[in-house]
mmCIF file of C-alpha atoms and ligand atoms in Angstrom:
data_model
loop_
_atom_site.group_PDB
_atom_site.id
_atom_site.type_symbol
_atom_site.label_atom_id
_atom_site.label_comp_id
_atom_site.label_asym_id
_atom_site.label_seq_id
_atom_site.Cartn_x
_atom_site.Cartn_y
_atom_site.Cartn_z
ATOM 1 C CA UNK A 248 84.008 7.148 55.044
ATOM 2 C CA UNK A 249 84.227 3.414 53.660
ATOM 3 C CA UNK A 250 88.096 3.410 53.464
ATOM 4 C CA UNK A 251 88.284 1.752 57.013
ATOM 5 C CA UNK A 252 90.191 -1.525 55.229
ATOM 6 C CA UNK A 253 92.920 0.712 54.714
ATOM 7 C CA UNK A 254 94.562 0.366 57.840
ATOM 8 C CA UNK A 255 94.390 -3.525 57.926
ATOM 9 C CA UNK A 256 96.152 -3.989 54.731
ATOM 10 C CA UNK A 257 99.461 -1.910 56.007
ATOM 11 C CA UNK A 258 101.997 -3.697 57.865
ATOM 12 C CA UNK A 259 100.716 -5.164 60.805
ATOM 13 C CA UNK A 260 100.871 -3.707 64.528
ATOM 14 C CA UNK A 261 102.692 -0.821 63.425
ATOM 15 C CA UNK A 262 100.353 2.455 64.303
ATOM 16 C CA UNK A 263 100.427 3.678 60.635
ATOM 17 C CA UNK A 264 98.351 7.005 61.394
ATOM 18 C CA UNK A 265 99.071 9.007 64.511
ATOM 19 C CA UNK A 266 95.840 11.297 64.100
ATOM 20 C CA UNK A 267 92.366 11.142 62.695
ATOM 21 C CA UNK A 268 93.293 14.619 60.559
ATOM 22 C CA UNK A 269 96.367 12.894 58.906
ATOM 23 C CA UNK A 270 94.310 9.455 58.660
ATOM 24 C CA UNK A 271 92.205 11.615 56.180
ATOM 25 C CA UNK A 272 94.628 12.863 54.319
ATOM 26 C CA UNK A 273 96.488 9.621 53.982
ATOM 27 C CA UNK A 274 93.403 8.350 52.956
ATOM 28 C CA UNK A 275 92.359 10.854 50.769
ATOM 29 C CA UNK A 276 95.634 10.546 49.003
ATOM 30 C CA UNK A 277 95.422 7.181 48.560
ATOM 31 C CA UNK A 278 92.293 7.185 46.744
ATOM 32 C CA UNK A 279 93.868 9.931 44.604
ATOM 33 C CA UNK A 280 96.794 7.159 44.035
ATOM 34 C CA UNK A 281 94.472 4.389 43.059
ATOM 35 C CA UNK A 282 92.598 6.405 40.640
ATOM 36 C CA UNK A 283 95.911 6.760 39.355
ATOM 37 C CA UNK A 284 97.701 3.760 39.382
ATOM 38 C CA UNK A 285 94.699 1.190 38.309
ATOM 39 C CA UNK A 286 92.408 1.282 35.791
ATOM 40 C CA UNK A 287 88.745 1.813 37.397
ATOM 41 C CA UNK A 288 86.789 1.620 34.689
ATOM 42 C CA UNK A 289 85.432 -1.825 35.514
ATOM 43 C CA UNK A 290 85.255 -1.825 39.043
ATOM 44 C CA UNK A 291 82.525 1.417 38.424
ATOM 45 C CA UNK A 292 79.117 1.240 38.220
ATOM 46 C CA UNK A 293 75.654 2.772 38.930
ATOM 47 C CA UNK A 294 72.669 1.995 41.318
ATOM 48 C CA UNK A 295 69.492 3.701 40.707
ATOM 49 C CA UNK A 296 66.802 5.172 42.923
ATOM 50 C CA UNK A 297 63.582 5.615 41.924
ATOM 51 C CA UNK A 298 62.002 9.119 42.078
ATOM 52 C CA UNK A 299 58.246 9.061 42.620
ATOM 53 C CA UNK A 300 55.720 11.639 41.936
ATOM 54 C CA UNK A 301 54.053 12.210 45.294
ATOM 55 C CA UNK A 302 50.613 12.988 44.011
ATOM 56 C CA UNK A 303 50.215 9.444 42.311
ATOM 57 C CA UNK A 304 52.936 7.161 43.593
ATOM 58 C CA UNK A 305 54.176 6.911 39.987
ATOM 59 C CA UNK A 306 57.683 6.136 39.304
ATOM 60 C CA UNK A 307 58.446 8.881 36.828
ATOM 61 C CA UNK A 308 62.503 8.071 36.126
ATOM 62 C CA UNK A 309 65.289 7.416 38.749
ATOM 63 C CA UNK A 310 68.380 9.013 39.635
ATOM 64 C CA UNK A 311 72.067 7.181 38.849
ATOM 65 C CA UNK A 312 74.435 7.445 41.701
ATOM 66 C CA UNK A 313 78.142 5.905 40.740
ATOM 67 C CA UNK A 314 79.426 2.939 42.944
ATOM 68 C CA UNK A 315 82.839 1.702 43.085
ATOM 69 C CA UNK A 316 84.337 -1.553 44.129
ATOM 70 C CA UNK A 317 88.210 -1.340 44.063
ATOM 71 C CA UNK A 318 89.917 -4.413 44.365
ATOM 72 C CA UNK A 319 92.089 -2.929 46.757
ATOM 73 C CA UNK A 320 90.050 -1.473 49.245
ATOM 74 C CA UNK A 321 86.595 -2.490 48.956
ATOM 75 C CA UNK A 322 83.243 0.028 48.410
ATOM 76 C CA UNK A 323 84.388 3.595 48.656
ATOM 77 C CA UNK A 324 81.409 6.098 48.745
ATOM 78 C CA UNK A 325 81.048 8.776 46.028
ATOM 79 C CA UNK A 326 81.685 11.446 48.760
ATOM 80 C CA UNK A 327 85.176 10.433 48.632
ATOM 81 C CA UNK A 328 86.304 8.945 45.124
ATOM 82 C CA UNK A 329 84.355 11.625 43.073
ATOM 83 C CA UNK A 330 86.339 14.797 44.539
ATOM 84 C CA UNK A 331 89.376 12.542 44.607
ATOM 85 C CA UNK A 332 88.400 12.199 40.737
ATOM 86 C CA UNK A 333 88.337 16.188 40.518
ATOM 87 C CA UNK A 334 91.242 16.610 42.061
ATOM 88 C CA UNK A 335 93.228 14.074 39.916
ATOM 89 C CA UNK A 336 91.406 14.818 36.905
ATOM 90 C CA UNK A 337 90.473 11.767 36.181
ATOM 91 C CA UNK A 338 87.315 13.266 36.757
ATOM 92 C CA UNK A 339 86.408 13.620 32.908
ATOM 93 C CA UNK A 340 86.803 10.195 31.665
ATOM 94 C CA UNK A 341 85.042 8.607 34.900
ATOM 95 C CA UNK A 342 81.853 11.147 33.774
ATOM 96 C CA UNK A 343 81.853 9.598 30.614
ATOM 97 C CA UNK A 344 82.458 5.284 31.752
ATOM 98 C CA UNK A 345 79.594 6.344 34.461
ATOM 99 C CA UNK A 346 77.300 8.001 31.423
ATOM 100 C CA UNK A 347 78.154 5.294 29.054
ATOM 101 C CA UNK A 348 76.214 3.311 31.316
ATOM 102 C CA UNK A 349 73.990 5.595 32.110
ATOM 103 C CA UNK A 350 72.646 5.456 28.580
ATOM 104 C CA UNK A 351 72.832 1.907 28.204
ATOM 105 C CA UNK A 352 70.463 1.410 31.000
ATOM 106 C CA UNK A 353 67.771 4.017 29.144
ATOM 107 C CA UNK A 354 67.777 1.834 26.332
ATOM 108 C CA UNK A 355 66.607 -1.078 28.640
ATOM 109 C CA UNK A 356 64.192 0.985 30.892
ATOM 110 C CA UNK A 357 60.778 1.469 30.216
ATOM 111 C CA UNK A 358 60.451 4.616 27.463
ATOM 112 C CA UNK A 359 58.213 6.334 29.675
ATOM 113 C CA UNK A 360 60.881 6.394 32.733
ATOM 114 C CA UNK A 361 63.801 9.283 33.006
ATOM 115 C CA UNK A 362 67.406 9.502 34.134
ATOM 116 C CA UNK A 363 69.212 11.554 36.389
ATOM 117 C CA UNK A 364 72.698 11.897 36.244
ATOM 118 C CA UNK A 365 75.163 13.980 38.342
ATOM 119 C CA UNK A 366 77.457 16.116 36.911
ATOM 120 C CA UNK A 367 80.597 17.507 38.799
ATOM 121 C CA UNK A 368 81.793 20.783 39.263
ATOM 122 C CA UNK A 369 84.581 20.369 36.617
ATOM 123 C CA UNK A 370 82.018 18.789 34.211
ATOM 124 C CA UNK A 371 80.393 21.604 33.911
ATOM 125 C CA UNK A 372 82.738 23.893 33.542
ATOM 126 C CA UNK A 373 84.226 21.648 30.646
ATOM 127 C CA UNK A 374 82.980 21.945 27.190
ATOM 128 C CA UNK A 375 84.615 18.986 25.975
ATOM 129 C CA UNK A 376 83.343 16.761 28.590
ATOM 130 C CA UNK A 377 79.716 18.473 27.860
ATOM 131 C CA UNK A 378 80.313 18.170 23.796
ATOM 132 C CA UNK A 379 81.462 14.763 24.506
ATOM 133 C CA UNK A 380 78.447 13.904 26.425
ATOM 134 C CA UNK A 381 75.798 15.378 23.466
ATOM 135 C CA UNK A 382 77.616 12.948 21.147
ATOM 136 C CA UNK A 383 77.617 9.751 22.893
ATOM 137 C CA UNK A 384 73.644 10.620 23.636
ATOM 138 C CA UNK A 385 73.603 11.248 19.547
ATOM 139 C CA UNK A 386 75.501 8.355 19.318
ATOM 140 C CA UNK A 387 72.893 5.961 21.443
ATOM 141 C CA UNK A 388 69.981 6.959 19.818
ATOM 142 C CA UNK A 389 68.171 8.143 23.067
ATOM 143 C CA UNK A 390 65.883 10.812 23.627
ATOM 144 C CA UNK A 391 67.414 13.491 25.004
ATOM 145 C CA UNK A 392 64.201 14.545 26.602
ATOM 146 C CA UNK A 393 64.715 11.647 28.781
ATOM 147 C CA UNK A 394 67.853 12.670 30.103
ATOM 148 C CA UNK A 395 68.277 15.577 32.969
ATOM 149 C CA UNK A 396 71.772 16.257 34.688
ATOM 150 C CA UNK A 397 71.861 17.568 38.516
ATOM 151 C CA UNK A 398 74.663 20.174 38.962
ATOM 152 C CA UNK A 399 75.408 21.797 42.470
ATOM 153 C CA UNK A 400 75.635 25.494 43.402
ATOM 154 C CA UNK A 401 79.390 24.705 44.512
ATOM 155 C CA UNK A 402 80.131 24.095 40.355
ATOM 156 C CA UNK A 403 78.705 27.843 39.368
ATOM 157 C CA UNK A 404 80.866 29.240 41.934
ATOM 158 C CA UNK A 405 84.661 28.533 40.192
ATOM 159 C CA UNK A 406 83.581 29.613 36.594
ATOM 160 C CA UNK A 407 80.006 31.051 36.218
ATOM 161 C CA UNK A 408 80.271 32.492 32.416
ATOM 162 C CA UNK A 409 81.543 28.816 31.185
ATOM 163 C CA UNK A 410 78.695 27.237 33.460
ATOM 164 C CA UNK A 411 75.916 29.369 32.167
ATOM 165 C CA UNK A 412 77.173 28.496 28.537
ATOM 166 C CA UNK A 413 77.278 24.889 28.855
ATOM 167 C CA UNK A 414 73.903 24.522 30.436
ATOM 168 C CA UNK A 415 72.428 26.424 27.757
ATOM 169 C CA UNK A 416 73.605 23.955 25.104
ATOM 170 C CA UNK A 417 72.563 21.115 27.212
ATOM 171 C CA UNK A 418 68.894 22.644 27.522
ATOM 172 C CA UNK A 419 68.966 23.522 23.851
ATOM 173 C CA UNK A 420 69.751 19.704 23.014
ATOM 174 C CA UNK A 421 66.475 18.709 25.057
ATOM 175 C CA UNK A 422 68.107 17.548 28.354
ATOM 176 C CA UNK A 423 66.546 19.265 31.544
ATOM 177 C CA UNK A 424 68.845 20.588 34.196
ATOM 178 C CA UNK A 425 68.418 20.021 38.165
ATOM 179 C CA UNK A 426 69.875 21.999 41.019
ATOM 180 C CA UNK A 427 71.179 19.457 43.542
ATOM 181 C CA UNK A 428 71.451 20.040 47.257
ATOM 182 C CA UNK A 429 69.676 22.954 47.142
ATOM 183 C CA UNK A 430 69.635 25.328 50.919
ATOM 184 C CA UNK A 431 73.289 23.828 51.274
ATOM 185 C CA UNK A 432 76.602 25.538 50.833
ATOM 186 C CA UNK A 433 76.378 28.262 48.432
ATOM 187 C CA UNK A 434 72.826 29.067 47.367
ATOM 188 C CA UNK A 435 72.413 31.995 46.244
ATOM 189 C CA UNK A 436 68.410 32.833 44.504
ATOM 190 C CA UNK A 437 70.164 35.130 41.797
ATOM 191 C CA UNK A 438 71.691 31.819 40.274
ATOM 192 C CA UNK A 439 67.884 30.313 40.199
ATOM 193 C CA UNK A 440 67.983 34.128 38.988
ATOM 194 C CA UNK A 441 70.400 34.160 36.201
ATOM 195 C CA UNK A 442 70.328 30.103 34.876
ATOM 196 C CA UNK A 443 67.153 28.480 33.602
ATOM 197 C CA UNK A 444 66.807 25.379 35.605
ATOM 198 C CA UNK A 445 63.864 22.920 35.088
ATOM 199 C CA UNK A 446 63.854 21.465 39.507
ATOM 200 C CA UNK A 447 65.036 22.409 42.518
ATOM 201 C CA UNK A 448 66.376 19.362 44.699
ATOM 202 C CA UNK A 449 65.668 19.735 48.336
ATOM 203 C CA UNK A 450 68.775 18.546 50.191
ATOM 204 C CA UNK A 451 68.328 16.100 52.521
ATOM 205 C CA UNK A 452 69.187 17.840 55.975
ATOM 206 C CA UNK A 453 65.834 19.426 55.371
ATOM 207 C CA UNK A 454 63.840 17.162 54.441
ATOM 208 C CA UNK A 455 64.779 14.491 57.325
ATOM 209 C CA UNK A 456 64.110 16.566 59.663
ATOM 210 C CA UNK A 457 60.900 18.392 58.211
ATOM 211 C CA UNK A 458 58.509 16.301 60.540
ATOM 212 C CA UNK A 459 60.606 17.294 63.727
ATOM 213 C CA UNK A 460 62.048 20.755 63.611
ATOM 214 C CA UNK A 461 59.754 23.914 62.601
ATOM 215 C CA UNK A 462 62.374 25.587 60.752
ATOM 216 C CA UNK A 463 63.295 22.837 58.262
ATOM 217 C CA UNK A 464 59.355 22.745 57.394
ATOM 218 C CA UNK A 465 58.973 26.139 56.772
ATOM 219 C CA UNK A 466 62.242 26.288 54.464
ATOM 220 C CA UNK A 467 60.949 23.010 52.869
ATOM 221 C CA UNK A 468 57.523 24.423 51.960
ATOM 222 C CA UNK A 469 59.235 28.008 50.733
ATOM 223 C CA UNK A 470 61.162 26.085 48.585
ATOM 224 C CA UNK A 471 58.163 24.135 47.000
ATOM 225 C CA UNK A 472 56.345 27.408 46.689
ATOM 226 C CA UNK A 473 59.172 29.160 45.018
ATOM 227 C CA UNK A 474 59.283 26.359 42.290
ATOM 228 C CA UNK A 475 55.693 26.675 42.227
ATOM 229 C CA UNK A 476 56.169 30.158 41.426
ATOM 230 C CA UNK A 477 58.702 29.626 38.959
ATOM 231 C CA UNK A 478 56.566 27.133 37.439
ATOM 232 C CA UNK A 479 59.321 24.236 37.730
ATOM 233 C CA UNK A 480 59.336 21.056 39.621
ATOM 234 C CA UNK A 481 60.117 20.270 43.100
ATOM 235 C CA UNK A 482 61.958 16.868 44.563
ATOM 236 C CA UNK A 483 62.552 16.512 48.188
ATOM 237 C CA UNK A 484 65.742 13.925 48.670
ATOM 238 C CA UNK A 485 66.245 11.932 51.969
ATOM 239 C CA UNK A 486 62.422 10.893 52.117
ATOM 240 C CA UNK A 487 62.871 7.752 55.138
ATOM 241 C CA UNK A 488 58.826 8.130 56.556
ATOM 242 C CA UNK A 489 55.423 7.665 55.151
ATOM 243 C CA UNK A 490 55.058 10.873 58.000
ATOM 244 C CA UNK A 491 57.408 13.038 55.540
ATOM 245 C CA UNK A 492 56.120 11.690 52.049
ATOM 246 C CA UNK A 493 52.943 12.786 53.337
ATOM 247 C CA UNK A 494 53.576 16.278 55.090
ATOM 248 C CA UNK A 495 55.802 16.933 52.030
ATOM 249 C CA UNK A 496 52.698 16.181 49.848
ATOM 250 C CA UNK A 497 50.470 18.342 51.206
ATOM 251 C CA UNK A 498 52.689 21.181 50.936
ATOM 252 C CA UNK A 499 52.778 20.694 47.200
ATOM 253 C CA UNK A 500 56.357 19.286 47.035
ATOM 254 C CA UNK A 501 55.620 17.594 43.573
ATOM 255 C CA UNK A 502 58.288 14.713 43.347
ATOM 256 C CA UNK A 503 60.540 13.099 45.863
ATOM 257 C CA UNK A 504 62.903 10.319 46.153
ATOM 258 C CA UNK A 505 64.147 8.394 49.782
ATOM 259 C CA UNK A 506 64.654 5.334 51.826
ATOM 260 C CA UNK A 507 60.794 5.174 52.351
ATOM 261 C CA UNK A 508 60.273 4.339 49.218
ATOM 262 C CA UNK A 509 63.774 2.670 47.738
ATOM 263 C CA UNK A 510 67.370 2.815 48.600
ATOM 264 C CA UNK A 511 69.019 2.550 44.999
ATOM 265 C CA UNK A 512 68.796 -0.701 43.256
ATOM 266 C CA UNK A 513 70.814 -2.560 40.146
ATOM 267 C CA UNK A 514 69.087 -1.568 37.160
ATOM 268 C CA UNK A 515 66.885 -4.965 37.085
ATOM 269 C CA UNK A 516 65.906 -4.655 40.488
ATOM 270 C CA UNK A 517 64.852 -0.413 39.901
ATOM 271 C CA UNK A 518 62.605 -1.558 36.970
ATOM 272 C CA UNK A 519 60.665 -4.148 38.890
ATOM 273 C CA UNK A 520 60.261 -1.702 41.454
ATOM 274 C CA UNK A 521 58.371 0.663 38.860
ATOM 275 C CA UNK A 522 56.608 -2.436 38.038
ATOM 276 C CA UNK A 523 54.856 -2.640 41.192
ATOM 277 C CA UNK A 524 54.103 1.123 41.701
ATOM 278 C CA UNK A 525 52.191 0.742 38.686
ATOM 279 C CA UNK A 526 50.551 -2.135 39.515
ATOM 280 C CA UNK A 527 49.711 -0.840 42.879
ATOM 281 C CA UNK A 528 48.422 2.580 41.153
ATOM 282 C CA UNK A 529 45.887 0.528 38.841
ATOM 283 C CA UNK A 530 44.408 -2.050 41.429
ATOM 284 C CA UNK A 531 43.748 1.354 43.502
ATOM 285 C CA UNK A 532 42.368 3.052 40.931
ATOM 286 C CA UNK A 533 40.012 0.322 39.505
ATOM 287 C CA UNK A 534 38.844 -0.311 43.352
ATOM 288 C CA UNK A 535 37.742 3.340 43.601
ATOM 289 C CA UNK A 536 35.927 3.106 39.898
HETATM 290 P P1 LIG B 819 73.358 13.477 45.724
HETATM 291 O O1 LIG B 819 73.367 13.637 44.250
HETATM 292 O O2 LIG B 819 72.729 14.556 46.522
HETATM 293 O O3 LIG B 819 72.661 12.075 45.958
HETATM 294 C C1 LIG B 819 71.810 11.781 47.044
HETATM 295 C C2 LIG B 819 72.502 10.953 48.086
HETATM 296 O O4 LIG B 819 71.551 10.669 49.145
HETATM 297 C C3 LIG B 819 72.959 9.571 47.594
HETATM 298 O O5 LIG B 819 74.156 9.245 48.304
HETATM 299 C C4 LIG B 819 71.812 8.665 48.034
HETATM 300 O O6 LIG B 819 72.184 7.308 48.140
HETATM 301 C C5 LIG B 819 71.470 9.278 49.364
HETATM 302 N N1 LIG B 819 70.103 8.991 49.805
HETATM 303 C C6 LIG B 819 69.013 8.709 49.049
HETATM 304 N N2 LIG B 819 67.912 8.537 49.807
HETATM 305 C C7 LIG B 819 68.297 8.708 51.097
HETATM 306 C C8 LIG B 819 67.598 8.650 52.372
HETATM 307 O O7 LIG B 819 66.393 8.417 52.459
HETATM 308 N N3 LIG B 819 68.345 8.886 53.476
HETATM 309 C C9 LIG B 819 69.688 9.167 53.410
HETATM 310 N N4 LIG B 819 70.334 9.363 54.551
HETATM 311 N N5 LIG B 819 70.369 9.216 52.241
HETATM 312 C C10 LIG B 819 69.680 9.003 51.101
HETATM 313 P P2 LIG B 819 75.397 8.584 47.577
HETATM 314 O O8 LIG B 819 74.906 7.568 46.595
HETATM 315 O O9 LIG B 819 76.357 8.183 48.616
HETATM 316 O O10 LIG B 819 75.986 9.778 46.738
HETATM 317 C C11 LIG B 819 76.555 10.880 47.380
HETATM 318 C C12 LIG B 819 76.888 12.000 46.444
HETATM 319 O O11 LIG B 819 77.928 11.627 45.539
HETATM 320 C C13 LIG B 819 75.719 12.425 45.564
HETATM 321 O O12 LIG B 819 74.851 13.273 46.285
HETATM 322 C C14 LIG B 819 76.452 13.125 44.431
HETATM 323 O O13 LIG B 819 76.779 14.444 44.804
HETATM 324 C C15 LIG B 819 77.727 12.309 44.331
HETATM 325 N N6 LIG B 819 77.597 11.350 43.221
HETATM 326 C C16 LIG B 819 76.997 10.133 43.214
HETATM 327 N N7 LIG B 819 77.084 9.566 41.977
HETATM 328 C C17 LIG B 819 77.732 10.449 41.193
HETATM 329 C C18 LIG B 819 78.129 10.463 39.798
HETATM 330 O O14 LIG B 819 77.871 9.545 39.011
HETATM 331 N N8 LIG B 819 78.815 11.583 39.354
HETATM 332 C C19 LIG B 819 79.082 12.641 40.190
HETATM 333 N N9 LIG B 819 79.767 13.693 39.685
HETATM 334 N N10 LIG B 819 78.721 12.671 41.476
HETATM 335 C C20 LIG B 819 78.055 11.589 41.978
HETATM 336 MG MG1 LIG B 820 72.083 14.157 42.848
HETATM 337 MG MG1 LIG B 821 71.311 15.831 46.415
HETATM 338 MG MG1 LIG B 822 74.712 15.460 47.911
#
């Protein structure tokens, strides 16, 4: 929790909290209150990690993860401002600064190279927020084929019916649809079932511990089976060793992003990054011609 500022700026020497449960909820609610009070919108931005397809070492696109600097207190992670977002439902107009940019940076990347962009639980259970998203991509001129949005299982959970709707539309405008975090909280295989999603996301608790623990390696490589079944893609997240990159490979896990390769970069940084994949790809494949 980045929020540890918080503290300093109160009063000084007077013991402010009196336990760590009440230091989270002051906490909490003061993120709530800034959200509020302040005007975020340029104090937001987005970092980008590269996703790379295992087989060739490709970067094939990169996923946007929302960063925000408040004045007041510093970095404060996703994991905190974005439910604090849902809660204060500010939630819909921060979705559309963060996608805003979002598309910007898709006009600058390579065409080849796709974006993906996380959707929360009240965005997609929102059909203006998801009609207001299909405009501004009409809007920007991009290819919607180049855009794919990652939903978790926790947003099918409140309101299934308005879920399944709004995904449809999304897939019927071209943009693909990921399920994030997948094996965590509330997976359930009749939603892979019941929605038409184009990946599965491996969360990260298995996939860090895939070279260590038995169990996380056989639920990794059921996973990348199933999608091989389903004839969808696979992407393992929380990749940190070449050891995992390459057991994950050999189990057919088609796509994964991680530490090992990237931690998320400014745009300019993400592209050059690319860059050298390719360039690393060719002077491989010209030495083995
Ligand atoms: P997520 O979508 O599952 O994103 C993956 C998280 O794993 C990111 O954390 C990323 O920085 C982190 N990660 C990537 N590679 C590694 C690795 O090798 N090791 C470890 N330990 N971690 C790795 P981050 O950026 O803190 O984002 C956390 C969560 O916040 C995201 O989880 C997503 O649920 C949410 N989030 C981020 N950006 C947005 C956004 O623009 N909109 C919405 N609605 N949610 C967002
Ligand atoms: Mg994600
Ligand atoms: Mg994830
Ligand atoms: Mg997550």
């Amino acid at each position: 929790f980045a929020l540890y500022q918080v503290k300093s700026k109160r009063s000084s020497g007077v013991e402010f909290f009196s336990s760590d449960h009440e230091k989270i909820l002051t906490q909490r609610h003061l993120i709530e209150l800034e959200l509020q009070a302040n005007d975020f919108a340029s104090e937001l931005k987005l970092d980008y990690q590269p996703i790379i397809e295992l087989k060739s070492g490709r970067v094939v696109g990169y996923e946007a993860l929302a960063r925000w600097d408040s004045a007041r207190f510093g970095r404060i992670s996703p994991e905190a401002f974005i439910p604090a977002a849902e809660r204060t439902a500010v939630i819909g107009r921060m979705t559309r600064i963060l996608f805003a940019q979002a598309l910007e940076a898709l006009a600058i990347m390579p065409k080849h190279l796709r974006l993906s962009f996380n959707l929360s639980a009240r965005d997609i259970c929102d059909h203006e927020t998801s009609m207001a998203l299909l405009a501004m991509i009409t809007r920007s001129g991009v290819d919607p084929r180049r855009i794919e949005f990652e939903i978790t299982e926790t947003a099918l959970l409140s309101d299934f019916d308005t879920a399944d709707q709004v995904i449809s539309m999304l897939r019927a405008a071209g943009i693909s649809i990921a399920l994030d975090d997948f094996g965590t909280g509330f997976s359930s295989l009749s939603h892979i079932h019941r929605l038409a999603f184009d990946k599965l996301k491996i969360d990260k608790g298995f996939v860090m511990n895939f070279d260590r623990d038995a169990r996380c390696m056989s639920i990794t490589r059921s996973v990348a089976n199933l999608c091989q079944n389903l004839g969808i893609a696979s992407v393992a997240e929380g990749v940190e060793s070449e050891e995992i990159a390459d057991g994950l490979k050999a189990i057919g896990v088609r796509l994964a992003q991680g530490y090992y390769f990237s931690r998320p970069l400014p745009l300019e940084l993400a592209i050059d990054y690319a860059a050298r994949c390719e360039s690393a790809v060719s002077a491989r494949n010209s030495l083995s011609a």
